[in-house]
PDB file of C-alpha atoms in Angstrom:
ATOM      1  CA  GLY A   1      13.279 -17.029  34.042  1.00 61.00           C
ATOM      2  CA  ALA A   2      10.560 -19.111  35.883  1.00 73.00           C
ATOM      3  CA  VAL A   3      12.828 -22.176  36.737  1.00 88.00           C
ATOM      4  CA  VAL A   4      11.700 -24.735  39.071  1.00 92.00           C
ATOM      5  CA  SER A   5      13.913 -27.394  40.505  1.00 94.00           C
ATOM      6  CA  GLN A   6      13.324 -30.478  42.137  1.00 95.00           C
ATOM      7  CA  HIS A   7      15.455 -32.824  44.416  1.00 95.00           C
ATOM      8  CA  PRO A   8      16.482 -35.458  44.190  1.00 95.00           C
ATOM      9  CA  SER A   9      16.084 -36.179  40.584  1.00 94.00           C
ATOM     10  CA  TRP A  10      15.855 -39.918  41.209  1.00 94.00           C
ATOM     11  CA  VAL A  11      15.811 -42.129  44.352  1.00 95.00           C
ATOM     12  CA  ILE A  12      15.643 -45.593  45.277  1.00 95.00           C
ATOM     13  CA  CYS A  13      14.551 -46.683  48.680  1.00 95.00           C
ATOM     14  CA  LYS A  14      13.500 -49.784  50.631  1.00 95.00           C
ATOM     15  CA  SER A  15      10.010 -50.542  51.501  1.00 96.00           C
ATOM     16  CA  GLY A  16       8.901 -49.089  54.540  1.00 96.00           C
ATOM     17  CA  THR A  17      11.070 -45.986  54.612  1.00 96.00           C
ATOM     18  CA  SER A  18      10.152 -42.485  53.954  1.00 96.00           C
ATOM     19  CA  VAL A  19      11.326 -40.234  51.158  1.00 97.00           C
ATOM     20  CA  LYS A  20      11.282 -36.497  50.963  1.00 97.00           C
ATOM     21  CA  ILE A  21      11.133 -34.743  47.508  1.00 97.00           C
ATOM     22  CA  GLU A  22      11.942 -30.942  47.369  1.00 97.00           C
ATOM     23  CA  CYS A  23      10.510 -28.589  44.923  1.00 96.00           C
ATOM     24  CA  ARG A  24      11.877 -25.042  44.528  1.00 95.00           C
ATOM     25  CA  SER A  25      10.990 -21.919  42.522  1.00 92.00           C
ATOM     26  CA  LEU A  26      14.423 -20.451  41.719  1.00 92.00           C
ATOM     27  CA  ASP A  27      13.745 -16.992  40.363  1.00 87.00           C
ATOM     28  CA  PHE A  28      10.251 -16.124  41.400  1.00 88.00           C
ATOM     29  CA  GLN A  29       8.020 -16.600  44.392  1.00 87.00           C
ATOM     30  CA  ALA A  30       5.232 -19.287  44.393  1.00 86.00           C
ATOM     31  CA  THR A  31       2.360 -18.985  46.969  1.00 84.00           C
ATOM     32  CA  THR A  32       0.853 -22.138  45.188  1.00 89.00           C
ATOM     33  CA  MET A  33       2.653 -25.347  44.160  1.00 92.00           C
ATOM     34  CA  PHE A  34       1.168 -28.440  42.809  1.00 93.00           C
ATOM     35  CA  TRP A  35       2.228 -31.937  43.032  1.00 95.00           C
ATOM     36  CA  TYR A  36       1.507 -34.619  40.480  1.00 94.00           C
ATOM     37  CA  ARG A  37       2.232 -38.254  39.980  1.00 95.00           C
ATOM     38  CA  GLN A  38       2.642 -39.958  36.509  1.00 91.00           C
ATOM     39  CA  PHE A  39       2.826 -43.501  35.994  1.00 89.00           C
ATOM     40  CA  PRO A  40       4.219 -44.991  32.708  1.00 83.00           C
ATOM     41  CA  LYS A  41       2.204 -44.249  29.558  1.00 78.00           C
ATOM     42  CA  GLN A  42      -0.346 -42.404  31.714  1.00 83.00           C
ATOM     43  CA  SER A  43      -1.420 -38.734  32.379  1.00 83.00           C
ATOM     44  CA  LEU A  44      -0.191 -36.555  35.052  1.00 87.00           C
ATOM     45  CA  MET A  45      -2.569 -37.064  38.146  1.00 91.00           C
ATOM     46  CA  LEU A  46      -2.832 -34.032  40.343  1.00 91.00           C
ATOM     47  CA  MET A  47      -2.131 -35.254  44.082  1.00 95.00           C
ATOM     48  CA  ALA A  48      -2.409 -31.904  46.031  1.00 94.00           C
ATOM     49  CA  THR A  49      -2.299 -28.270  45.907  1.00 93.00           C
ATOM     50  CA  SER A  50       0.408 -27.032  48.243  1.00 90.00           C
ATOM     51  CA  ASN A  51      -0.217 -23.275  49.707  1.00 87.00           C
ATOM     52  CA  GLU A  52       2.282 -21.409  51.439  1.00 86.00           C
ATOM     53  CA  GLY A  53       1.624 -20.849  55.104  1.00 84.00           C
ATOM     54  CA  SER A  54      -1.422 -23.216  55.152  1.00 86.00           C
ATOM     55  CA  LYS A  55      -2.497 -26.955  54.914  1.00 90.00           C
ATOM     56  CA  ALA A  56      -2.354 -28.695  51.352  1.00 93.00           C
ATOM     57  CA  THR A  57      -5.389 -29.466  49.637  1.00 93.00           C
ATOM     58  CA  TYR A  58      -5.483 -33.156  48.585  1.00 95.00           C
ATOM     59  CA  GLU A  59      -7.291 -34.791  45.648  1.00 93.00           C
ATOM     60  CA  GLN A  60      -9.817 -37.439  46.121  1.00 92.00           C
ATOM     61  CA  GLY A  61      -8.022 -40.818  46.828  1.00 93.00           C
ATOM     62  CA  VAL A  62      -4.809 -39.343  47.803  1.00 95.00           C
ATOM     63  CA  GLU A  63      -3.857 -40.223  51.411  1.00 94.00           C
ATOM     64  CA  LYS A  64      -2.718 -37.019  53.261  1.00 93.00           C
ATOM     65  CA  ASP A  65      -1.215 -38.939  55.866  1.00 95.00           C
ATOM     66  CA  LYS A  66       0.972 -41.026  53.494  1.00 96.00           C
ATOM     67  CA  PHE A  67       1.867 -37.904  51.243  1.00 97.00           C
ATOM     68  CA  LEU A  68       3.011 -35.059  53.691  1.00 96.00           C
ATOM     69  CA  ILE A  69       3.020 -31.876  52.088  1.00 95.00           C
ATOM     70  CA  ASN A  70       4.873 -28.756  53.618  1.00 92.00           C
ATOM     71  CA  HIS A  71       5.090 -25.267  51.987  1.00 90.00           C
ATOM     72  CA  ALA A  72       7.035 -23.327  54.477  1.00 83.00           C
ATOM     73  CA  SER A  73       8.366 -20.615  52.269  1.00 89.00           C
ATOM     74  CA  LEU A  74       7.360 -18.864  49.031  1.00 89.00           C
ATOM     75  CA  THR A  75      10.147 -20.593  47.259  1.00 92.00           C
ATOM     76  CA  LEU A  76       9.867 -24.218  48.793  1.00 94.00           C
ATOM     77  CA  SER A  77       7.512 -26.992  48.846  1.00 94.00           C
ATOM     78  CA  THR A  78       8.252 -30.577  50.056  1.00 96.00           C
ATOM     79  CA  LEU A  79       6.476 -33.792  49.411  1.00 97.00           C
ATOM     80  CA  THR A  80       7.330 -36.625  51.818  1.00 97.00           C
ATOM     81  CA  VAL A  81       6.392 -40.291  50.851  1.00 97.00           C
ATOM     82  CA  THR A  82       5.731 -41.989  54.285  1.00 96.00           C
ATOM     83  CA  SER A  83       6.264 -45.660  54.602  1.00 96.00           C
ATOM     84  CA  ALA A  84       6.877 -46.040  50.926  1.00 96.00           C
ATOM     85  CA  HIS A  85       5.872 -49.327  49.227  1.00 96.00           C
ATOM     86  CA  PRO A  86       6.652 -50.557  45.635  1.00 95.00           C
ATOM     87  CA  GLU A  87       3.286 -49.384  44.395  1.00 95.00           C
ATOM     88  CA  ASP A  88       4.312 -45.751  45.409  1.00 96.00           C
ATOM     89  CA  SER A  89       7.122 -46.022  42.545  1.00 96.00           C
ATOM     90  CA  SER A  90       6.505 -43.354  40.084  1.00 95.00           C
ATOM     91  CA  PHE A  91       7.489 -40.245  38.595  1.00 94.00           C
ATOM     92  CA  TYR A  92       6.534 -37.269  40.967  1.00 96.00           C
ATOM     93  CA  ILE A  93       6.505 -33.764  39.313  1.00 95.00           C
ATOM     94  CA  CYS A  94       5.820 -30.460  41.121  1.00 94.00           C
ATOM     95  CA  SER A  95       4.771 -27.083  39.594  1.00 92.00           C
ATOM     96  CA  ALA A  96       4.696 -23.588  40.608  1.00 90.00           C
ATOM     97  CA  ASN A  97       2.226 -21.002  39.735  1.00 82.00           C
ATOM     98  CA  HIS A  98       4.130 -17.824  38.539  1.00 76.00           C
ATOM     99  CA  ALA A  99       1.452 -15.151  39.052  1.00 67.00           C
ATOM    100  CA  GLY A 100       4.060 -12.481  38.390  1.00 66.00           C
ATOM    101  CA  THR A 101       3.837 -12.934  34.494  1.00 61.00           C
ATOM    102  CA  GLY A 102       0.265 -11.917  34.810  1.00 60.00           C
ATOM    103  CA  ARG A 103      -0.748 -14.995  32.755  1.00 58.00           C
ATOM    104  CA  ASN A 104      -0.819 -17.202  35.852  1.00 62.00           C
ATOM    105  CA  GLU A 105       1.281 -20.054  34.264  1.00 73.00           C
ATOM    106  CA  GLN A 106       2.560 -23.060  35.785  1.00 80.00           C
ATOM    107  CA  TYR A 107       6.105 -24.049  35.356  1.00 86.00           C
ATOM    108  CA  PHE A 108       7.027 -27.643  35.969  1.00 90.00           C
ATOM    109  CA  GLY A 109      10.011 -28.998  37.908  1.00 92.00           C
ATOM    110  CA  PRO A 110      12.259 -31.791  35.923  1.00 92.00           C
ATOM    111  CA  GLY A 111      10.457 -34.607  38.065  1.00 93.00           C
ATOM    112  CA  THR A 112      11.682 -37.208  40.699  1.00 95.00           C
ATOM    113  CA  ARG A 113      11.645 -40.792  39.666  1.00 95.00           C
ATOM    114  CA  LEU A 114      11.079 -42.929  42.757  1.00 96.00           C
ATOM    115  CA  THR A 115      11.609 -46.675  42.946  1.00 95.00           C
ATOM    116  CA  VAL A 116      10.723 -48.413  45.987  1.00 96.00           C
ATOM    117  CA  THR A 117      12.068 -51.884  46.274  1.00 95.00           C
TER     118      THR A 117
ATOM    119  CA  ARG B   1     -16.220 -40.483  30.742  1.00 68.00           C
ATOM    120  CA  LYS B   2     -12.888 -39.028  31.447  1.00 77.00           C
ATOM    121  CA  GLU B   3     -12.786 -35.308  31.950  1.00 87.00           C
ATOM    122  CA  VAL B   4     -10.060 -34.823  29.294  1.00 91.00           C
ATOM    123  CA  GLU B   5      -9.555 -37.466  26.392  1.00 92.00           C
ATOM    124  CA  GLN B   6      -7.015 -37.586  23.818  1.00 93.00           C
ATOM    125  CA  ASP B   7      -6.011 -40.283  21.143  1.00 91.00           C
ATOM    126  CA  PRO B   8      -2.899 -41.655  22.391  1.00 89.00           C
ATOM    127  CA  GLY B   9      -1.533 -42.440  18.880  1.00 90.00           C
ATOM    128  CA  PRO B  10       1.201 -42.834  18.043  1.00 92.00           C
ATOM    129  CA  PHE B  11       0.826 -40.494  15.160  1.00 94.00           C
ATOM    130  CA  ASN B  12       3.840 -41.395  12.811  1.00 96.00           C
ATOM    131  CA  VAL B  13       4.425 -38.776  10.138  1.00 97.00           C
ATOM    132  CA  PRO B  14       7.048 -37.885   7.754  1.00 97.00           C
ATOM    133  CA  GLU B  15       9.265 -34.585   8.141  1.00 97.00           C
ATOM    134  CA  GLY B  16       7.525 -31.795   6.609  1.00 97.00           C
ATOM    135  CA  ALA B  17       3.970 -33.150   6.947  1.00 97.00           C
ATOM    136  CA  THR B  18       1.004 -31.500   8.769  1.00 97.00           C
ATOM    137  CA  VAL B  19      -0.513 -33.176  11.635  1.00 97.00           C
ATOM    138  CA  ALA B  20      -3.454 -32.425  13.889  1.00 96.00           C
ATOM    139  CA  PHE B  21      -4.562 -33.552  17.160  1.00 93.00           C
ATOM    140  CA  ASN B  22      -7.794 -33.221  18.920  1.00 95.00           C
ATOM    141  CA  CYS B  23      -8.569 -33.223  22.681  1.00 95.00           C
ATOM    142  CA  THR B  24     -12.142 -33.271  24.100  1.00 96.00           C
ATOM    143  CA  TYR B  25     -13.282 -32.279  27.527  1.00 95.00           C
ATOM    144  CA  SER B  26     -16.446 -32.917  29.366  1.00 94.00           C
ATOM    145  CA  ASN B  27     -16.827 -29.787  31.517  1.00 92.00           C
ATOM    146  CA  SER B  28     -18.653 -27.236  29.483  1.00 92.00           C
ATOM    147  CA  ALA B  29     -17.774 -24.602  32.111  1.00 92.00           C
ATOM    148  CA  SER B  30     -14.041 -24.935  31.418  1.00 91.00           C
ATOM    149  CA  GLN B  31     -12.331 -21.566  30.899  1.00 89.00           C
ATOM    150  CA  SER B  32      -8.860 -22.261  30.368  1.00 89.00           C
ATOM    151  CA  PHE B  33      -6.956 -24.596  27.781  1.00 92.00           C
ATOM    152  CA  PHE B  34      -3.555 -25.421  27.152  1.00 92.00           C
ATOM    153  CA  TRP B  35      -1.186 -27.639  24.965  1.00 94.00           C
ATOM    154  CA  TYR B  36       2.130 -28.896  26.697  1.00 93.00           C
ATOM    155  CA  ARG B  37       4.786 -30.862  25.278  1.00 94.00           C
ATOM    156  CA  GLN B  38       6.431 -33.736  27.288  1.00 92.00           C
ATOM    157  CA  ASP B  39       9.636 -35.439  26.047  1.00 91.00           C
ATOM    158  CA  CYS B  40      10.359 -38.969  27.496  1.00 86.00           C
ATOM    159  CA  ARG B  41      11.162 -38.990  30.989  1.00 79.00           C
ATOM    160  CA  LYS B  42      11.104 -35.265  31.251  1.00 86.00           C
ATOM    161  CA  GLU B  43       8.636 -32.665  32.818  1.00 86.00           C
ATOM    162  CA  PRO B  44       6.205 -31.018  30.443  1.00 89.00           C
ATOM    163  CA  LYS B  45       6.556 -27.753  29.053  1.00 89.00           C
ATOM    164  CA  LEU B  46       4.000 -25.105  27.975  1.00 88.00           C
ATOM    165  CA  LEU B  47       3.558 -25.169  24.267  1.00 93.00           C
ATOM    166  CA  MET B  48       0.880 -22.696  23.970  1.00 92.00           C
ATOM    167  CA  SER B  49      -2.163 -21.443  25.628  1.00 89.00           C
ATOM    168  CA  VAL B  50      -5.649 -21.947  23.577  1.00 92.00           C
ATOM    169  CA  TYR B  51      -7.543 -18.752  23.060  1.00 89.00           C
ATOM    170  CA  SER B  52     -11.280 -18.696  22.182  1.00 89.00           C
ATOM    171  CA  SER B  53     -10.540 -16.947  18.843  1.00 90.00           C
ATOM    172  CA  GLY B  54      -7.655 -19.405  18.137  1.00 90.00           C
ATOM    173  CA  ASN B  55      -3.999 -18.638  18.066  1.00 93.00           C
ATOM    174  CA  GLU B  56      -0.793 -19.225  16.035  1.00 95.00           C
ATOM    175  CA  ASP B  57       2.839 -19.550  17.080  1.00 94.00           C
ATOM    176  CA  GLY B  58       4.980 -20.150  14.164  1.00 96.00           C
ATOM    177  CA  ARG B  59       4.316 -23.628  12.924  1.00 97.00           C
ATOM    178  CA  PHE B  60       1.641 -24.360  15.525  1.00 97.00           C
ATOM    179  CA  THR B  61      -2.047 -23.331  15.533  1.00 97.00           C
ATOM    180  CA  ALA B  62      -4.492 -23.934  18.409  1.00 97.00           C
ATOM    181  CA  GLN B  63      -8.096 -23.990  18.147  1.00 96.00           C
ATOM    182  CA  LEU B  64     -10.965 -24.028  20.580  1.00 96.00           C
ATOM    183  CA  ASN B  65     -14.537 -25.306  19.788  1.00 95.00           C
ATOM    184  CA  ARG B  66     -16.831 -24.734  22.707  1.00 94.00           C
ATOM    185  CA  ALA B  67     -19.824 -26.129  20.911  1.00 94.00           C
ATOM    186  CA  SER B  68     -18.375 -29.297  20.485  1.00 95.00           C
ATOM    187  CA  GLN B  69     -15.983 -29.250  23.524  1.00 96.00           C
ATOM    188  CA  TYR B  70     -12.770 -29.981  22.017  1.00 95.00           C
ATOM    189  CA  ILE B  71      -9.412 -28.167  21.303  1.00 96.00           C
ATOM    190  CA  SER B  72      -6.982 -28.769  18.704  1.00 97.00           C
ATOM    191  CA  LEU B  73      -3.290 -28.427  17.781  1.00 97.00           C
ATOM    192  CA  LEU B  74      -2.113 -28.407  14.325  1.00 97.00           C
ATOM    193  CA  ILE B  75       1.624 -28.569  13.503  1.00 97.00           C
ATOM    194  CA  ARG B  76       2.779 -27.639  10.105  1.00 98.00           C
ATOM    195  CA  ASP B  77       5.932 -28.703   8.358  1.00 97.00           C
ATOM    196  CA  SER B  78       6.916 -31.121  11.162  1.00 97.00           C
ATOM    197  CA  LYS B  79      10.449 -31.266  12.337  1.00 97.00           C
ATOM    198  CA  LEU B  80      12.119 -34.532  13.902  1.00 97.00           C
ATOM    199  CA  SER B  81      12.567 -32.287  17.038  1.00 96.00           C
ATOM    200  CA  ASP B  82       8.554 -32.220  17.163  1.00 97.00           C
ATOM    201  CA  SER B  83       8.624 -35.881  18.365  1.00 97.00           C
ATOM    202  CA  ALA B  84       7.086 -35.927  21.811  1.00 96.00           C
ATOM    203  CA  THR B  85       3.823 -36.587  23.612  1.00 94.00           C
ATOM    204  CA  TYR B  86       1.558 -33.609  23.444  1.00 95.00           C
ATOM    205  CA  LEU B  87      -0.834 -33.117  26.476  1.00 93.00           C
ATOM    206  CA  CYS B  88      -3.847 -31.050  26.427  1.00 93.00           C
ATOM    207  CA  VAL B  89      -4.804 -29.412  29.645  1.00 91.00           C
ATOM    208  CA  VAL B  90      -7.974 -27.887  30.734  1.00 90.00           C
ATOM    209  CA  ASN B  91      -8.456 -25.378  33.703  1.00 84.00           C
ATOM    210  CA  LYS B  92      -4.695 -25.664  34.373  1.00 74.00           C
ATOM    211  CA  LEU B  93      -4.827 -28.780  36.331  1.00 80.00           C
ATOM    212  CA  VAL B  94      -6.532 -31.650  34.496  1.00 84.00           C
ATOM    213  CA  PHE B  95      -4.159 -33.305  32.003  1.00 86.00           C
ATOM    214  CA  GLY B  96      -5.032 -35.622  29.095  1.00 87.00           C
ATOM    215  CA  ALA B  97      -3.208 -38.702  28.750  1.00 86.00           C
ATOM    216  CA  GLY B  98      -1.145 -37.375  26.009  1.00 90.00           C
ATOM    217  CA  THR B  99      -0.904 -37.998  22.229  1.00 92.00           C
ATOM    218  CA  ILE B 100       2.455 -39.394  21.014  1.00 92.00           C
ATOM    219  CA  LEU B 101       3.981 -37.823  17.786  1.00 95.00           C
ATOM    220  CA  ARG B 102       6.786 -39.354  15.987  1.00 95.00           C
ATOM    221  CA  VAL B 103       8.284 -37.575  13.037  1.00 96.00           C
ATOM    222  CA  LYS B 104      10.524 -39.642  10.654  1.00 95.00           C
ATOM    223  CA  SER B 105      12.891 -38.659   8.223  1.00 93.00           C
TER     224      SER B 105
END
């Protein structure tokens, strides 16, 4: 149990276009999901906390108008990178909070590798 | 000072060796601690939570030292499959940069 999927697993897009990444909790409901970005040989950096039915909470330095987050249901959160630029190329990982286990554990999606040319 | 710091390694050890990593944290009010494992180009997977009294799961032992503000992970009888990057996580959302472990035959 506690499976989180992401789609797409990798994407290449041209500079200036927008890319949407989906994060789904497949066998549990997640009122809270998290979006991270990881550059090569660096740690995961929390970008934002996605709350079902309300606005996302963004970390300092993350532009909310550039990284649009929508958490419309208990099993789906989406991250849209708008007007992507080469510096947005990174590994984007989501995680979902599984409160049902009683231990409030996070489960990660497999990640989406974005390359902007 | 970074909120969570780890020695990036790599730690190169032979099979069967015992290896230990430390991770220091700056926020003395931190309440929850975890070790995650991340394989190359994959998502992190929870290895174990770290409890105040220390805890063990098979070959893996985790310890918390609140006075010195660090957590540790000890791996006994290293296997080739233990080769990965080990991330310490504080308060569920703050990740260290990871320690690379390479176990060689």
